[in-house]
PDB file of C-alpha atoms and ligand atoms in Angstrom:
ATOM      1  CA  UNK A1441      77.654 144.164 167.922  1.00  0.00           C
ATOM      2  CA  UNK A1442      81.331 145.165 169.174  1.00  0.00           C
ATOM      3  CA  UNK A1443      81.395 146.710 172.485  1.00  0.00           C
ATOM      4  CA  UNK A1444      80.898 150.544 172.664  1.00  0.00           C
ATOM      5  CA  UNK A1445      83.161 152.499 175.379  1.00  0.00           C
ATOM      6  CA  UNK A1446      82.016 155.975 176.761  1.00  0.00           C
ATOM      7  CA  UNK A1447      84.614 158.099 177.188  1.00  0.00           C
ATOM      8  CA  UNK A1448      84.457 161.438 179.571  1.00  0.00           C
ATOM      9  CA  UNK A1449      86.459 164.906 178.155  1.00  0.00           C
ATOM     10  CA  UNK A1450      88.188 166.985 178.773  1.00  0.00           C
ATOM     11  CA  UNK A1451      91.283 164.504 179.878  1.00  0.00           C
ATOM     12  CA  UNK A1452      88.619 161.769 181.980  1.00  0.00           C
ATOM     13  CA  UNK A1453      90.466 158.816 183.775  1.00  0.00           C
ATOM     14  CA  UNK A1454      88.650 156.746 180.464  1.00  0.00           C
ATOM     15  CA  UNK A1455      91.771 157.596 178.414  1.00  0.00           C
ATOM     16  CA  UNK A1456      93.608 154.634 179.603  1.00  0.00           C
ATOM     17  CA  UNK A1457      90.572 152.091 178.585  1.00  0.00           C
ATOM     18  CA  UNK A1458      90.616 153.738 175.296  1.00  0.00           C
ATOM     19  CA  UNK A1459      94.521 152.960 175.082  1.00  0.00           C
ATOM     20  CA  UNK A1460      93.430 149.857 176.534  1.00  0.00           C
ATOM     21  CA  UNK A1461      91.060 148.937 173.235  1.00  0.00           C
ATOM     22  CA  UNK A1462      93.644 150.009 171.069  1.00  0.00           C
ATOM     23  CA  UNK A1463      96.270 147.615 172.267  1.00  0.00           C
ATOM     24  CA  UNK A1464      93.650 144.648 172.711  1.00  0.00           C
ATOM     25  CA  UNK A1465      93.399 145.237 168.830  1.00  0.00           C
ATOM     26  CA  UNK A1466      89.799 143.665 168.576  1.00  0.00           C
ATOM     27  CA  UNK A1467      86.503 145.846 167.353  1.00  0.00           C
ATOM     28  CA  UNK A1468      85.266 148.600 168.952  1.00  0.00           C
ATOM     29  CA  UNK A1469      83.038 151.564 168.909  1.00  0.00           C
ATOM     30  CA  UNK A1470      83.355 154.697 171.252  1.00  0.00           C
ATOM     31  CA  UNK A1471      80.735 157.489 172.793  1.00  0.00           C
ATOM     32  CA  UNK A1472      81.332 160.655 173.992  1.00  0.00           C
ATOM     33  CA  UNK A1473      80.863 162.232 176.570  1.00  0.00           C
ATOM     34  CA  UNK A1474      81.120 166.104 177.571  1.00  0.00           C
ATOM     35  CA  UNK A1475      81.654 166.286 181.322  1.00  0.00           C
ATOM     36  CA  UNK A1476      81.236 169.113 182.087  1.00  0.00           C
ATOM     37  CA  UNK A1477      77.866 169.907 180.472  1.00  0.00           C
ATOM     38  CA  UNK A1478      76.785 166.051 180.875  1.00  0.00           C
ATOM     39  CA  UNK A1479      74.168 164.533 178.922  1.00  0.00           C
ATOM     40  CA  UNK A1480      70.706 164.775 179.882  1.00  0.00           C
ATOM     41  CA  UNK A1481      70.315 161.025 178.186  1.00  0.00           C
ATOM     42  CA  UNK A1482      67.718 157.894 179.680  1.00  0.00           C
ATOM     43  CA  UNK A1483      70.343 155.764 177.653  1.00  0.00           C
ATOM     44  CA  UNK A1484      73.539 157.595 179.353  1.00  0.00           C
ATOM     45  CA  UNK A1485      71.742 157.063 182.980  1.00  0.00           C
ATOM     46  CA  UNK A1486      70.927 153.006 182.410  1.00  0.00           C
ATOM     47  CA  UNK A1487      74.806 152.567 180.956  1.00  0.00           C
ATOM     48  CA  UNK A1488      76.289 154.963 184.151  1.00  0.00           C
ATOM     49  CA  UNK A1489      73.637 155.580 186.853  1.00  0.00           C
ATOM     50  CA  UNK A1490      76.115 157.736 188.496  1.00  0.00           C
ATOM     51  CA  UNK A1491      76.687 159.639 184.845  1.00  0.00           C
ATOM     52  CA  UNK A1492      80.718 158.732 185.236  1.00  0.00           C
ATOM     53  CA  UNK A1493      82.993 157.801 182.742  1.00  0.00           C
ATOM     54  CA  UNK A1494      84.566 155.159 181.573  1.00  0.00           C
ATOM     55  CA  UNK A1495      81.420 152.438 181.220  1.00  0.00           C
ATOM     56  CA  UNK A1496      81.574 149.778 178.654  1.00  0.00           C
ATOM     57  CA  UNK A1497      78.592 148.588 176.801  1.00  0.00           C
ATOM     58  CA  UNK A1498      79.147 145.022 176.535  1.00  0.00           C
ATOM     59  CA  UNK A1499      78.147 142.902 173.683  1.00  0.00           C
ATOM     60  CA  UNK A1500      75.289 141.176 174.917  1.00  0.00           C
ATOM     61  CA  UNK A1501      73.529 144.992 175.989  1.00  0.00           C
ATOM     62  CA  UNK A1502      74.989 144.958 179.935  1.00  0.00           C
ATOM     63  CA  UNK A1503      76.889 147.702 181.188  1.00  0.00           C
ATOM     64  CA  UNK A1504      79.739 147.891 182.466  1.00  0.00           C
ATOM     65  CA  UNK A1505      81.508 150.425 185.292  1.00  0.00           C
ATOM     66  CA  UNK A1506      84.326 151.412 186.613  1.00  0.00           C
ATOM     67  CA  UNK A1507      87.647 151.680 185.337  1.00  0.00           C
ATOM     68  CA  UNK A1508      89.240 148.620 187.151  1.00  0.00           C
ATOM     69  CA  UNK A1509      86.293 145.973 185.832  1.00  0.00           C
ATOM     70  CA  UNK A1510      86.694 147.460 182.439  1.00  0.00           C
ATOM     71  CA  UNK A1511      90.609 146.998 182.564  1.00  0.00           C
ATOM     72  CA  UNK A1512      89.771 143.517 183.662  1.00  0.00           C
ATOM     73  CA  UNK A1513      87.265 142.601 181.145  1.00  0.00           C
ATOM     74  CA  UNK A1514      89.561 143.663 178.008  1.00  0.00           C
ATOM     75  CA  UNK A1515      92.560 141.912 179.419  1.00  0.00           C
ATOM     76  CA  UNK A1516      90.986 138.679 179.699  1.00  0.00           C
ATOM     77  CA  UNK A1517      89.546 139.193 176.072  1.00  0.00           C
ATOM     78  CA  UNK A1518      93.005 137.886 175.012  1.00  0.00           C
ATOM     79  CA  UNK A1519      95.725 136.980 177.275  1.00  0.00           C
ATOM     80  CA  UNK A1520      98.213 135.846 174.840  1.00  0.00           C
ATOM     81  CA  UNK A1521      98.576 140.288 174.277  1.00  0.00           C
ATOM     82  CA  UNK A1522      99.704 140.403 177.921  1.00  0.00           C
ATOM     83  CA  UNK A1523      97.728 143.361 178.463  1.00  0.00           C
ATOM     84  CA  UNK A1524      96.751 141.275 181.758  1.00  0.00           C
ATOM     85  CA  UNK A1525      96.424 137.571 183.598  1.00  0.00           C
ATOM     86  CA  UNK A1526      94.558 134.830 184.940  1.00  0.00           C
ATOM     87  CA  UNK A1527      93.630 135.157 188.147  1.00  0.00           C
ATOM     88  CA  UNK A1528      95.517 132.149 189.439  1.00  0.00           C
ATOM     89  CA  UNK A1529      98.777 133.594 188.690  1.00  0.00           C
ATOM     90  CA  UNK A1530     100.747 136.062 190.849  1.00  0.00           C
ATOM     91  CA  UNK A1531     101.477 138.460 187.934  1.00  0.00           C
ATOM     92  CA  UNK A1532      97.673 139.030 188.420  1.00  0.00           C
ATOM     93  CA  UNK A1533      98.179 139.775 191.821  1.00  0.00           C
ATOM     94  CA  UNK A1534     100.934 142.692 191.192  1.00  0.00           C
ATOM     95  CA  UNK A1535      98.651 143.770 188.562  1.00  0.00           C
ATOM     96  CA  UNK A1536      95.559 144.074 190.842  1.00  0.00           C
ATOM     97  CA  UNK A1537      98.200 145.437 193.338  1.00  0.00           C
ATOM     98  CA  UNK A1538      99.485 148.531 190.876  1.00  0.00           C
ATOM     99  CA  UNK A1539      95.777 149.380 189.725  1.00  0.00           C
ATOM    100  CA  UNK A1540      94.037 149.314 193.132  1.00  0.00           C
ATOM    101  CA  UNK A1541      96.860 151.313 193.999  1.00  0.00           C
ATOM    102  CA  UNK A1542      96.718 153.928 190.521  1.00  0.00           C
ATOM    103  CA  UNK A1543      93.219 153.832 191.010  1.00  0.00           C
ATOM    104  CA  UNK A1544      92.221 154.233 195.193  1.00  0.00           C
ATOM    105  CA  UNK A1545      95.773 156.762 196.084  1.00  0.00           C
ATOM    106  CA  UNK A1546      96.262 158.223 193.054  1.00  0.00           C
ATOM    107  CA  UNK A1547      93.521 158.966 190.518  1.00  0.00           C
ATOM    108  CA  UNK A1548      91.967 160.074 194.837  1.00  0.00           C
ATOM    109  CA  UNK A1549      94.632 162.571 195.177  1.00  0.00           C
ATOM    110  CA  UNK A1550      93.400 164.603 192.427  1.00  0.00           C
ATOM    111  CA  UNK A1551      90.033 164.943 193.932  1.00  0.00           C
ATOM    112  CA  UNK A1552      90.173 168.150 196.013  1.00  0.00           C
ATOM    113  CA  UNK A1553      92.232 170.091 193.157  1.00  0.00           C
ATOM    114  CA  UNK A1554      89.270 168.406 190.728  1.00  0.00           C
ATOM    115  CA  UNK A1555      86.736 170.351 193.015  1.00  0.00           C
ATOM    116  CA  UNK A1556      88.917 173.376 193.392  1.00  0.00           C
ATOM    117  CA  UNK A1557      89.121 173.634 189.063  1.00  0.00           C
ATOM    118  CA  UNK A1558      85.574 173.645 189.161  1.00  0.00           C
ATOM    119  CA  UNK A1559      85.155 176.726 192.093  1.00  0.00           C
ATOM    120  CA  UNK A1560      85.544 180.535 190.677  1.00  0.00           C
ATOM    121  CA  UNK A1561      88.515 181.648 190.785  1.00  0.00           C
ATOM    122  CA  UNK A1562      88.282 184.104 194.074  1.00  0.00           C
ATOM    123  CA  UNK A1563      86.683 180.879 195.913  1.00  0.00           C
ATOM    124  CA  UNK A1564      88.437 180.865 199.534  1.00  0.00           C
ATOM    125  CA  UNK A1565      88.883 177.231 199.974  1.00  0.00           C
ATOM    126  CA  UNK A1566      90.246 177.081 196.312  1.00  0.00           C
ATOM    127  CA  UNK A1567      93.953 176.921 197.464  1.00  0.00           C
ATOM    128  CA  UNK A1568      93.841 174.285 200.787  1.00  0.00           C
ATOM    129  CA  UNK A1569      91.917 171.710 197.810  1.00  0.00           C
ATOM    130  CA  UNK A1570      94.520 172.515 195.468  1.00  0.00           C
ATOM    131  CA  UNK A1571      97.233 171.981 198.402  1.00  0.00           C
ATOM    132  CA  UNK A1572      95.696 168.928 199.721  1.00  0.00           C
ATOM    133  CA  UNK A1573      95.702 167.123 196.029  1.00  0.00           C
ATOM    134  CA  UNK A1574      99.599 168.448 195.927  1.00  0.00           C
ATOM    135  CA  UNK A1575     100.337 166.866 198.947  1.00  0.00           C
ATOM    136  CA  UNK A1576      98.407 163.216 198.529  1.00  0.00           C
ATOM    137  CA  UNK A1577      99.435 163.328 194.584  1.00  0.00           C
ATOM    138  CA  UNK A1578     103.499 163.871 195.289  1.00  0.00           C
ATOM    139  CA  UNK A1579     103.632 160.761 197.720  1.00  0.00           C
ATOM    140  CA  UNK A1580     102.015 158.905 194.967  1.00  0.00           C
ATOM    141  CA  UNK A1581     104.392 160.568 192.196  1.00  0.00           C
ATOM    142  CA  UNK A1582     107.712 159.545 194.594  1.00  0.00           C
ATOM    143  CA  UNK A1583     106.019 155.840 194.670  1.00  0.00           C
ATOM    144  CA  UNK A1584     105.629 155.838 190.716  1.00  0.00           C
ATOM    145  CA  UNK A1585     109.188 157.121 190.704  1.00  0.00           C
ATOM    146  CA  UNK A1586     110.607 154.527 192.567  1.00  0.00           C
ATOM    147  CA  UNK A1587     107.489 151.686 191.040  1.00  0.00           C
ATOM    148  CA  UNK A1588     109.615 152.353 187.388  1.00  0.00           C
ATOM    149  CA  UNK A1589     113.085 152.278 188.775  1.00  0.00           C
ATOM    150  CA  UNK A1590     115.456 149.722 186.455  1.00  0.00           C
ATOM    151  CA  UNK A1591     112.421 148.927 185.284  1.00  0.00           C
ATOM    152  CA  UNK A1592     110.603 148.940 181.173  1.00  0.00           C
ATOM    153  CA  UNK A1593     106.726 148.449 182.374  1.00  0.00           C
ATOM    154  CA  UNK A1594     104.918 149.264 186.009  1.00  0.00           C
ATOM    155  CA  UNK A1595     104.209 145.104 185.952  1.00  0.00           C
ATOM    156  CA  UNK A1596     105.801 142.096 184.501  1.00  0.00           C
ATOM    157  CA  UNK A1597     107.840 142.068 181.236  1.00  0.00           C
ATOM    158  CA  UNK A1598     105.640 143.873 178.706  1.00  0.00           C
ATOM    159  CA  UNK A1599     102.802 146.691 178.682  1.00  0.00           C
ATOM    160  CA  UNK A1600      99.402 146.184 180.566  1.00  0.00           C
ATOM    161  CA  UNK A1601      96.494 147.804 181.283  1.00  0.00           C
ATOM    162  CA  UNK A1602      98.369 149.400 184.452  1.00  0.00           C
ATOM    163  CA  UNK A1603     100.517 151.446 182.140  1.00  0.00           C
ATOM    164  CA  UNK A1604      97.217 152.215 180.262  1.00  0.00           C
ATOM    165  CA  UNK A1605      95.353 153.547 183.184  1.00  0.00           C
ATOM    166  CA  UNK A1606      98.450 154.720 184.586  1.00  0.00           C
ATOM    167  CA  UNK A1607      99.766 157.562 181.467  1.00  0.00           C
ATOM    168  CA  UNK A1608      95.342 158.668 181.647  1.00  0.00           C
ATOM    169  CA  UNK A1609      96.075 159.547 185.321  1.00  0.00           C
ATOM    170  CA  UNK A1610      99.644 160.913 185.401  1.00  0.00           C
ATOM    171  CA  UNK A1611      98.676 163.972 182.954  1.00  0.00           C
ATOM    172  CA  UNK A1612      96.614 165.116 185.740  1.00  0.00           C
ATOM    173  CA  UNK A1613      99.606 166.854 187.933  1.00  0.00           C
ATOM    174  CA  UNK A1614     100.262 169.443 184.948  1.00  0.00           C
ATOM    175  CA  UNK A1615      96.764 169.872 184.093  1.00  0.00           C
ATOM    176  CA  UNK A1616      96.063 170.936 187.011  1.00  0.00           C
ATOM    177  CA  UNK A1617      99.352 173.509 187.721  1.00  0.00           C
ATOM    178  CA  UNK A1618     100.540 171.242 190.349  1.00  0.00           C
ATOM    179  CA  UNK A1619     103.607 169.782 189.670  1.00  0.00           C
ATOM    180  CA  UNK A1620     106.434 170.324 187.059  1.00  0.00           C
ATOM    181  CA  UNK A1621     106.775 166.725 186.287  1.00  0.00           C
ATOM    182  CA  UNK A1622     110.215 166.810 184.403  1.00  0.00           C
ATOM    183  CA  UNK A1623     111.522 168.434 186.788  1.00  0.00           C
ATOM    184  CA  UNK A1624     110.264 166.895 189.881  1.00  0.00           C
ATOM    185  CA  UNK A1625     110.405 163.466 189.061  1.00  0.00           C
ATOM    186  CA  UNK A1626     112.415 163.059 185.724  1.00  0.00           C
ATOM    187  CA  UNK A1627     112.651 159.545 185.824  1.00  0.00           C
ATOM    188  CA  UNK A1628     108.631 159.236 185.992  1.00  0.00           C
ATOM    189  CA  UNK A1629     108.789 161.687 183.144  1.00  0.00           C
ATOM    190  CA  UNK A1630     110.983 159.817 180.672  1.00  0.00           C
ATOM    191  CA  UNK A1631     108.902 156.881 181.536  1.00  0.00           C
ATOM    192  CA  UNK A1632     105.370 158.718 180.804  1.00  0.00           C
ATOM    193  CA  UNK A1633     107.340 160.362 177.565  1.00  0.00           C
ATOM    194  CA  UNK A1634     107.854 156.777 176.207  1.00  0.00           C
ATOM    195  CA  UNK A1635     104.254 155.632 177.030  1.00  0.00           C
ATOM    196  CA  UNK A1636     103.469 159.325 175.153  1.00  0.00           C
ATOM    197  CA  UNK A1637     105.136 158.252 172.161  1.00  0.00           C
ATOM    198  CA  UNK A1638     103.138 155.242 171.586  1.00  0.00           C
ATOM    199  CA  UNK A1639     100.697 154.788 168.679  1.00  0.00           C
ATOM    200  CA  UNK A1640      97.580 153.828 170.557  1.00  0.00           C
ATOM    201  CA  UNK A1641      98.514 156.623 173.485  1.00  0.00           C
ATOM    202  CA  UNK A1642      98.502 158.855 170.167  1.00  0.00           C
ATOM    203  CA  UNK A1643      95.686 157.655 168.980  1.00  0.00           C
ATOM    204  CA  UNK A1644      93.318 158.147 172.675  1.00  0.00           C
ATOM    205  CA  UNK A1645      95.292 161.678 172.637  1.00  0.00           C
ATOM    206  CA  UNK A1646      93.089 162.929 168.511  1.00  0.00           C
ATOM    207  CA  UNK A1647      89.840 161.353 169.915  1.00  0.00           C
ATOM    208  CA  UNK A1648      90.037 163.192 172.737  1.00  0.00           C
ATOM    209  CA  UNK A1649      90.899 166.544 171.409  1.00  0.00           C
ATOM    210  CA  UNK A1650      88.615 165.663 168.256  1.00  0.00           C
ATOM    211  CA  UNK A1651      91.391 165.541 165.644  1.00  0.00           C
ATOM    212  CA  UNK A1652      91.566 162.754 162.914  1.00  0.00           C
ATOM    213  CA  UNK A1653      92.759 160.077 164.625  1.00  0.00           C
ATOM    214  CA  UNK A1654      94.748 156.714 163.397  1.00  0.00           C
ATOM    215  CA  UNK A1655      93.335 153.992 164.876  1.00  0.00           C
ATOM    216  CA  UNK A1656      96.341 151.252 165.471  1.00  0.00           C
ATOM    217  CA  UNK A1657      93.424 148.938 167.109  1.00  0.00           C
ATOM    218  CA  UNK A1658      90.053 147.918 166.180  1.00  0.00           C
ATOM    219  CA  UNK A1659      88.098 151.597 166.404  1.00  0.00           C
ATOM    220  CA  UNK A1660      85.370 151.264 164.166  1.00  0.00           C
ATOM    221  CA  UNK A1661      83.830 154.717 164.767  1.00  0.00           C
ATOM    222  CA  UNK A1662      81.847 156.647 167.112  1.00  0.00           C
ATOM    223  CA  UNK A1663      77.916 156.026 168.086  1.00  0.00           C
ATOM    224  CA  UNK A1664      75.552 158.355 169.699  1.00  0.00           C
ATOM    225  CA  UNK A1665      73.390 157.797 172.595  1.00  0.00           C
ATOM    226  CA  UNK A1666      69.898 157.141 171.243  1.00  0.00           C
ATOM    227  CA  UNK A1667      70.973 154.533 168.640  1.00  0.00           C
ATOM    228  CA  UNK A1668      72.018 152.114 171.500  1.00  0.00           C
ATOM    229  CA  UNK A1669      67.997 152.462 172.904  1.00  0.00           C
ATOM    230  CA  UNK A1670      67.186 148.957 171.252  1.00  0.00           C
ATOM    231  CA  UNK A1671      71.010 147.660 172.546  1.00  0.00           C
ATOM    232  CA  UNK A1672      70.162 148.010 175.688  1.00  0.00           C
ATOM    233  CA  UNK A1673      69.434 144.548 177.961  1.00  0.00           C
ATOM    234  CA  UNK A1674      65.772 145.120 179.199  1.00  0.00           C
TER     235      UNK A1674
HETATM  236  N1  LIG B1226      85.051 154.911 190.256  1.00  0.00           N
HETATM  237  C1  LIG B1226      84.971 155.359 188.893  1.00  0.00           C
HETATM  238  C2  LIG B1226      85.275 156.826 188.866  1.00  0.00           C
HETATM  239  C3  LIG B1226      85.325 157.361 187.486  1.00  0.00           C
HETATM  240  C4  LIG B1226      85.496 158.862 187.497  1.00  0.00           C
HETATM  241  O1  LIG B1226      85.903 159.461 188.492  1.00  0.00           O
HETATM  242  N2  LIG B1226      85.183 159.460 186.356  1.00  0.00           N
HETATM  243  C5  LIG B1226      85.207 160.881 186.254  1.00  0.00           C
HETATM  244  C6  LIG B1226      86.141 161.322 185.163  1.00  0.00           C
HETATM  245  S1  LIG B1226      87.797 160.910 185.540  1.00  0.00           S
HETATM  246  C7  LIG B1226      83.821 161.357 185.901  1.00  0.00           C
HETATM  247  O2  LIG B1226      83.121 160.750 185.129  1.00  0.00           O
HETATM  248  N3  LIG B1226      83.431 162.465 186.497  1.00  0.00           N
HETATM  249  C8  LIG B1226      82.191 163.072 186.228  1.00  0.00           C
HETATM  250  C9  LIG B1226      81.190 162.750 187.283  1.00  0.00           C
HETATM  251  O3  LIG B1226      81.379 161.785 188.045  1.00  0.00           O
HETATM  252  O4  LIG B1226      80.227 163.456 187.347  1.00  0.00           O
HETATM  253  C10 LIG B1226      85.949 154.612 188.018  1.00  0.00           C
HETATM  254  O5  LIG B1226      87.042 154.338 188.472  1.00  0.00           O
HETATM  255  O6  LIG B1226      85.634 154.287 186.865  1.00  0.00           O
END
């Protein structure tokens, strides 16, 4: 059976593997996955022991974590879509270079205003989180900035799974009332607005927010939880 993504709302980093799928183009099923009232699922803990999203259910019934291994595994699927590359070459390098980088400074940054969202609102330590992300997030913004400067795509010639992960992350800033990204960095903007305007970006977008969504990929539908129990690898 196709391999079955788990996807965390609202607005989880697993947007970009999602965006991923849809530009790999080959079958695939997703799960959902509330966050915030998380299931209390046997299956959910033996695909994510530490109940986090994105993890992949492979074909052959193993899990798999973590967003940069999942990027990884559907880039190799098929290399001739350029969503990645082989290891030997040094476009894999800059590649493993931009998504260490999206994944360990910025999706990190967010952290403290992550915790803050989740405090009441009178909490005292609310606003140093929230000031904290601002200030770790806005070094990595000005980096982005300068990362798309003169150029279409944050590596190589085309779209890879760094811009994927990349416009799942970037959202974050406004979510969270921290930054006024057209106006702070407009050139990051335009850039996110053109990765906004694309069909499988669209597409992660209506699954997200539960809307009919057009599938430009290989989505074949959505599974729940306890239909994967005889899936599973023992
Ligand atoms: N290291 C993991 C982190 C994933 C992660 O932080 N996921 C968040 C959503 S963006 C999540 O599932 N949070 C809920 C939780 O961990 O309880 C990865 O990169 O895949």
């Amino acid at each position: 059976m196709e391999p079955v993504l788990f996807y965390g709302v609202p607005h989880g980093c697993s947007f970009g593997s999602i965006v991923a799928l849809e530009w790999l183009g080959q079958p695939y099923r997703l799960g959902r996955i509330d966050m915030l009232s998380k299931p209390d699922s046997a299956v959910f803990a033996k695909i994510s022991p530490l109940g986090a999203t994105p993890a992949l259910l492979l074909e052959d019934g193993e899990p798999l974590t973590e967003s940069l291994a999942i990027m990884y595994n559907l880039a190799k699927r098929d290399f001739a879509r350029g969503l990645g590359f082989s290891q030997e070459t040094r476009e894999f390098d800059r590649l493993n270079s931009v998504l260490s980088f999206l994944h360990t400074d910025f999706h990190s940054a967010f952290a403290p205003a992550w915790h803050a969202f989740k405090l009441d609102e009178g909490a005292p330590e609310r606003e140093v989180l929230r000031a904290t992300a601002r200030d770790s997030a806005a070094r990595c913004y000005a980096r982005l900035q300068e990362m798309v400067d003169g150029r279409d795509w944050l590596v190589g010639d085309a779209r890879t799974v760094a811009d994927a992960y990349f416009v799942g992350i970037a959202r974050w800033g406004e979510d969270l009332g921290l930054f006024d990204l057209e106006k702070e960095y407009p050139r990051l903007h335009a850039y996110r607005q053109k990765l906004e305007a694309d069909p499988g970006v669209i597409f992660a977008h209506a699954i997200e927010d539960g809307k009919p969504a057009k599938t430009s990929g290989g989505f074949l539908g959505h599974v729940e939880l306890d239909a994967l129990t005889p899936r599973l690898a023992a």
